[in-house]
Each structure stands twice: as structure tokens, then as C-alpha cells.
Amino acid sequence: MEHEEGSTLEFVWITIVAAVIAGLAASMAYYGFAKGFNPVCNATPISIEDIEAGRFEPGVEEIAPGIYRVNIVARQFSFEPSEIVLVDPKRVEFRVVSMDVIHGFQIPGTSVNSMVLPGYIGVFVWEPPEGIEGEFLILCNEYCGLGHDYMRAVVKISSSSSLLEG
Amino acid sequence: MTGSYGVEDRFARITITFSVLLLLLGGIFGLAQVINRAPYFELPSFLEVSPKTYYTFLTGHGVFLAVAIPIFWITGFTAYLAPRVLGKNLRGGLLRLSLLMMFAGAIMAAAAILSGRSAVLYTFYAPLKAHPLFYLGAALLVLGSWVFAAAFFLQYLEWRRENRGRGTPIAVYGLLTTFIVWIEATVPLVIDVLKNLLPMSLFGAKVDALEARTWFWFFGHPLVYFWLLPIVTLWYYMIPKMLGVRIFSEKMARVAFIMFIIASTPVGLHHQLVDPGVSAVYKYLQVLLTLVVASPSLLTAFNILATMEMGGKARGGGALSWILKQPWGNPVYAGLAVTFIVFGIGGLTGIINAGYQLNLLVHNTTWIVGHFHMTVATIVAVGYIAATYSLLAELFGKGVKWPRLALAQPYLWLVGILIFSFSYYIAGMEGAPRRMLNIEGAGGPPIPSEWIYTLQLGAVGGIVMSASGALAVLVFFYSLLRGGIAVARIAPNPHPEEGDPYHPLLENWRLWIAVAIVLILVAYIPTFYELYSRGLAPVSPVGV
Ligand code: HEM
Ligand SMILES: [Cu+2]
Ligand SMILES: [Cu+2]
């Protein structure tokens, strides 16, 4: 008892659904694999003992002008370093580890958003928008215990041109 | 042929009453959360909570509302409906065993949570550690639901042997799908509990955080479909029944259910898109499958809308006025329709969450909270409750005492959820984190001002939602005491006009379960291979 008219409508609807899905899939693949815009994916195992023994040094390092490597150690309930200073950043490689449980590392308002898993060094790259300046909140965005709310840090970004003017 | 279903009905009365009690408890937690986490909301001191209380409440809110209620309510609803549709009893012994296990499990888990020693939230990410009773209770609850599922499957297989060549009635078709998906979901959960979580909590054994997370989300996504599928079943079964028409396309409905079976599980990585240690290709593969599992929802949206249109026109509606001709004044219909509308909006925002790159902007923000209150919370607080209003007469023998209040309840929720979720969506797009009590006073640079008014507005919406939830609880218990009138009838009509269509391919459960297993293997073998071949990185547990 399928209706004639029903079948055409059904077909049209199924085609629309399939087309939308194919479009979404294609655009995600394009940005991910052609443009290389992927969320954090790389990780190398590292034990907490190794971090304690100094095999992972927290800190900010400018490898070339505007090219940074930032090592972050997260623990209940703080980040080290708790203040990151960047001048004219073009490419920032974050490497994040945890000393205890799962934490998050997020700079709200940017695309920096990663889980921090104990046992692994998570590595991801951020290319800040050009001309970005100011103080940005860093927060832990995965519940990690009763002090979770207080687990914050700051990234201070300045541009050398405005420093000269100032 | 009205059989006697005393054992089934007693089971259903107990589990459904218990679900409503859990809604009361979980709803109180929800209200406390939403007002406490709104920044700069001046609360009288007796309403203010400490972080310990907040996260204990939040754990209870997630576990009671999103895990325990669905298990209890769905088993009860199935125990009521399946025997009446199939005309066969469920095995009483299995029902009793299942009830015993589920209650023992729920009480153990509740004790572990309410004692304040298991504030690990309902995702219990290792190596954060809860009291052992938390995991034992959860496992027992789930195993009890397996016993129920076994009773249901046995009943169905018997019916099938006796009714060769007949199509499975749509209500049972949907409920079978629900329980098949539930088994798919809970196998990985049980593995995680036995392999990782119990040893961790009992003996302090080390665990790999990424591995435990992967098992958890292997469970966590099909869990979502377990919540949803009984409501999809009710849409397909009750909406045409109440409108006096047939489903627009019965075949498409069945195809949708089959797609839920094959695609609801191999997608858990879409919750781990920002996890280090899972390759981009594997994440992308499961994002693709996520888009596939979005399609049965879209098919359902179309099919139900078309059915509503047919029904509205049959009731004298025109090109657009069929919308007005729906039985909006019936609390059961109103509840199912509100769930349908709200779920439609919430479901669309899910496509953003699954956006492989867009996820970066919303992961662990209040956007997600907006999303799952439009989906699961609405399913529970409006969908399950709508069906429960009907059961007040046919199962409890009481009827609804205040049908007008019962009718107001879904609409009040609609108002509340729109305010709440859209506020939380906007806050989330501005990066406001979920799972956070003291968002404003926690150090670092000042929070963006957008977070303040959106989360405050969210609290207003949350208060309205809580009022709606309170109404549901009140109507339910007052009706039990006083009795009232029947508002709808879920049990099948005694003389179905036409038999159910028989499509051999769509009745071939074995085939579709096999396809589901193959897809699960394709999606998860690479991920686990990557994890184990790299070598696990176990760490010691940490108590809360
Ligand atoms: C009575 C009205 C309700 C209100 C006011 C409410 C409020 C909230 C709020 C504010 C949060 C987020 C807390 C945070 O992230 O810090 C939350 C989380 C949650 N809610 Fe509700 N809720 C309600 C009903 C429900 C219902 C009926 C369900 C489901 C069946 C539900 C399921 C959840 C889940 C699963 C979470 C996530 C818990 C977590 O992050 O661990 N809620 N709720
Ligand atoms: Cu945290
Ligand atoms: Cu999911």
C-alpha cells in the first residue's frame, strides 16, 4: 500500500539527505587532508616518572622569529608555565603532558582545544590569526577533580610594531 | 485475546515509578547546577553549593537521569508493550532476576555517589577513581538489563517461530532495535569495567587513560541511541495511531531502524576528536560513519512529518492548516510532538559537534550541554513522561488526575529548553566551558562578558525546565493517589485492520547484526591496533 506520490517524495528526500552528507564529508576531508587542518592527533608515550626526572621541560622557546615551541605540564590544579608570552607568533607548537589525571587545554575564542592525557605527550600546532594581541585565558576544560575550576593560566600576545609605538 | 500480564505489569509499574522518583532527584540536582554555575548570580546562602557538592550532584544528575532512568523506564515500557503486541508472556523468572539485579546495582551506585566519594561524573574517565561500589553497581545494573533483554529476545524468537511469514509489528520492531543497540553499547562498557576500572578502584592497578576513554566512548555513543530509540518507536507507533492514519512509509521506518543497528556504534571517536594519540584518518573514518548514522534520523524526520501532514489533512486541514489540526490538546500527543520538534533542532546541532574541525570550537563547552538537553533530556523529561501519562490509566489503572497540568508540562518544557539551550549554545560558541562551577572567580584574565549574561539567561531557562519536571512528578504521584481519566491508549487496538507488511530482507536480523559487527570491527580495529602497537602508557589512579 505504498503511495505512488509517496515514493517520488521519498526518493527526493533520500537524495537530498545523501547530497548534504556527501557535501559535509567532502569539505571535512578537504580541510583536513588537503589543507592540513586537523585537531590534535599525535602523541608519544611518556611516563610520569620521566617527566619528574626532567625529561620534559616546561617552558616557552622561540626557535626562529615567530616560531614557538611551548611545553606545558598540567597537574591538579595548575599549568606550568602559568604565563606564556609570545611576540608576533606565526606558528606555535604546543606539547602538553599531565602529571596525574586527564586535563584539558583550551584558549577560548581560538581553535586551541586539546585533551591532556597522562602518559602521553600530545602535540599540536596553532597558527594564530595575524595581528592578534592581548591577554587570553587558558583553562582546563576537562573535569579533573574538585579544584578543576581554578586551573587556569594566561597567554600574553604582543606585536613588536605596537611595542615600538608604545 | 487479552492475555494476562500480571508479572510483566508489576515489573513495569515498579521500574516506571522508580524512574519518576529518579527524575525528581536528578531534576533537583539540575536546578542546583544551573543556578549555581551562572556567573554573578546572587543566591541565598542555603542554595549555594561547594565544589564537592556541585560535582557530586553533577555525577548524580548524569548517572540517574541519563543512565538509570533510561534503563528502568525502557525495560518497564517494553515489559508492558511487547507482550500485548505479540500476545505472549515474558519469562517471569528472568523478569524477577533482572529486577533484583538492576535494583541492587542502582542502589550500590547511588550509595557510592551520594556518599560523596565518587564525584567522577557519569563519564568516569580513568585514572580519576571512584569508590568500587560505583563500578560494581553500574555493572550489575547493566547485567540486569541484559537479563531483561534475554527475556525479550526469547519471547520474540518464540513469536517468530509461530508466525512465519508475518512482518514484525512496528512497535516491537523498534523495541528490538533498541535492545540490540543496547547490547552493542554495553559490551565495551563491561570490558572497560572488568579490565580497567574495577582493578583500578579495588587494587590501585594502573590504567591507560586513552584506552579507557576509547572503551568508554565505544559505549557512550550507542548509549545515545538507546535513549532515543524507544521514542522513535513511539513516534512511528503512536503518532499514526492517534491521528487515525497509517505511517507515511512503513518500509522507510524499518530501513531507519536497521540503519540505527548498523551505524550507531562504530562512531564513538567523534567524542575523541581532540584526543592526542588517535590518527587523523581513523577519526575521519568515524566522522564519516557519524554522518551515516545521522541519516536515519533525517529519514525519520521526513516520515513523521509526512504522517502528521496526512493525519492533519484527514482531520480537515489544508495545505498548511494541517499543522493546526494536530491533537495539540492531548498531553500524550503534545509530549511526543514537542520531543520531535526539540529533538529535531538538537539533532541538527549534533552535526556541528561531529564536524571534524568545527568540533575544536565546541568541544567541552556549554554548547554540548545545550545539545544534549535538547536531545536526551527532552526525550526523558517529555517523551518518556508523555508515554507515562498514558500508562497511568492502562498500566496503573488510575488515569491522569490533572490532564490540563499534564498538557501544560511539555509546553512549559519547550519554553524552558529553548531559553536554556540557546543561551548555552551561544555561551559555548564563545568558548565557555561545561562542567565548571566557579566560572567567574577562578583566576587568570577576566572571563568574556558574553559568558555572563548567556549563562544567567540559561539559569532562567533551567528554572522553567525544572518547573516542568516538577509538574510531571506531581501529576504522576497525585494521579497514583487520586486516579483520573485516560488520556490515550498505547496498548494495540484489539483488531488491527491490516497485518504488518512483510519484507524478508528487513526481517533478517541476523544479516543486519552481522553487518553491524563488521562495521564495528572496521571502525575500531585500526584504533585499538594503533593504541596497543604503540605500547600502552598506564598511570596510577587518583582519588577525588
Ligand atoms: C530539570 C531540568 C534540568 C536542568 C535545569 C539541567 C541542568 C543541567 C546543567 C546546568 C548541566 C551542566 C552542568 C555543567 O556542565 O557544569 C547539566 C548537565 C547534564 N544534564 Fe541536565 N538538566 C536538567 C535535566 C536533565 C535531564 C532530564 C537529563 C537527561 C536525561 C539531563 C542530562 C544531563 C547530562 C547527561 C549532563 C552532563 C553531565 C556531565 O557533564 O557530567 N539533564 N544539566
Ligand atoms: Cu580540570
Ligand atoms: Cu556521540
Short mmCIF file of N, CA and C and ligand atoms in Angstrom, two decimals, chain A residues 103 140-144 148 151, ligand 2:
data_model
loop_
_atom_site.label_atom_id
_atom_site.label_comp_id
_atom_site.label_asym_id
_atom_site.label_seq_id
_atom_site.Cartn_x
_atom_site.Cartn_y
_atom_site.Cartn_z
N HIS A 103 43.36 16.20 31.82
CA HIS A 103 43.01 17.61 31.86
C HIS A 103 42.67 18.07 30.46
N CYS A 140 41.53 24.78 31.91
CA CYS A 140 41.39 23.34 31.84
C CYS A 140 39.93 23.07 31.55
N ASN A 141 39.66 22.40 30.44
CA ASN A 141 38.25 22.18 30.10
C ASN A 141 37.84 20.72 30.19
N GLU A 142 38.59 19.95 30.99
CA GLU A 142 38.05 18.63 31.33
C GLU A 142 38.08 18.50 32.83
N TYR A 143 36.94 18.09 33.40
CA TYR A 143 36.84 17.93 34.84
C TYR A 143 37.98 17.04 35.35
N CYS A 144 38.72 17.54 36.35
CA CYS A 144 39.90 16.80 36.78
C CYS A 144 39.94 16.66 38.29
N HIS A 148 39.18 21.78 39.90
CA HIS A 148 39.17 21.97 38.44
C HIS A 148 38.92 23.42 38.01
N MET A 151 41.91 25.89 37.70
CA MET A 151 43.07 25.51 36.91
C MET A 151 43.13 26.37 35.66
CU CU C 2 40.40 20.48 35.12
#
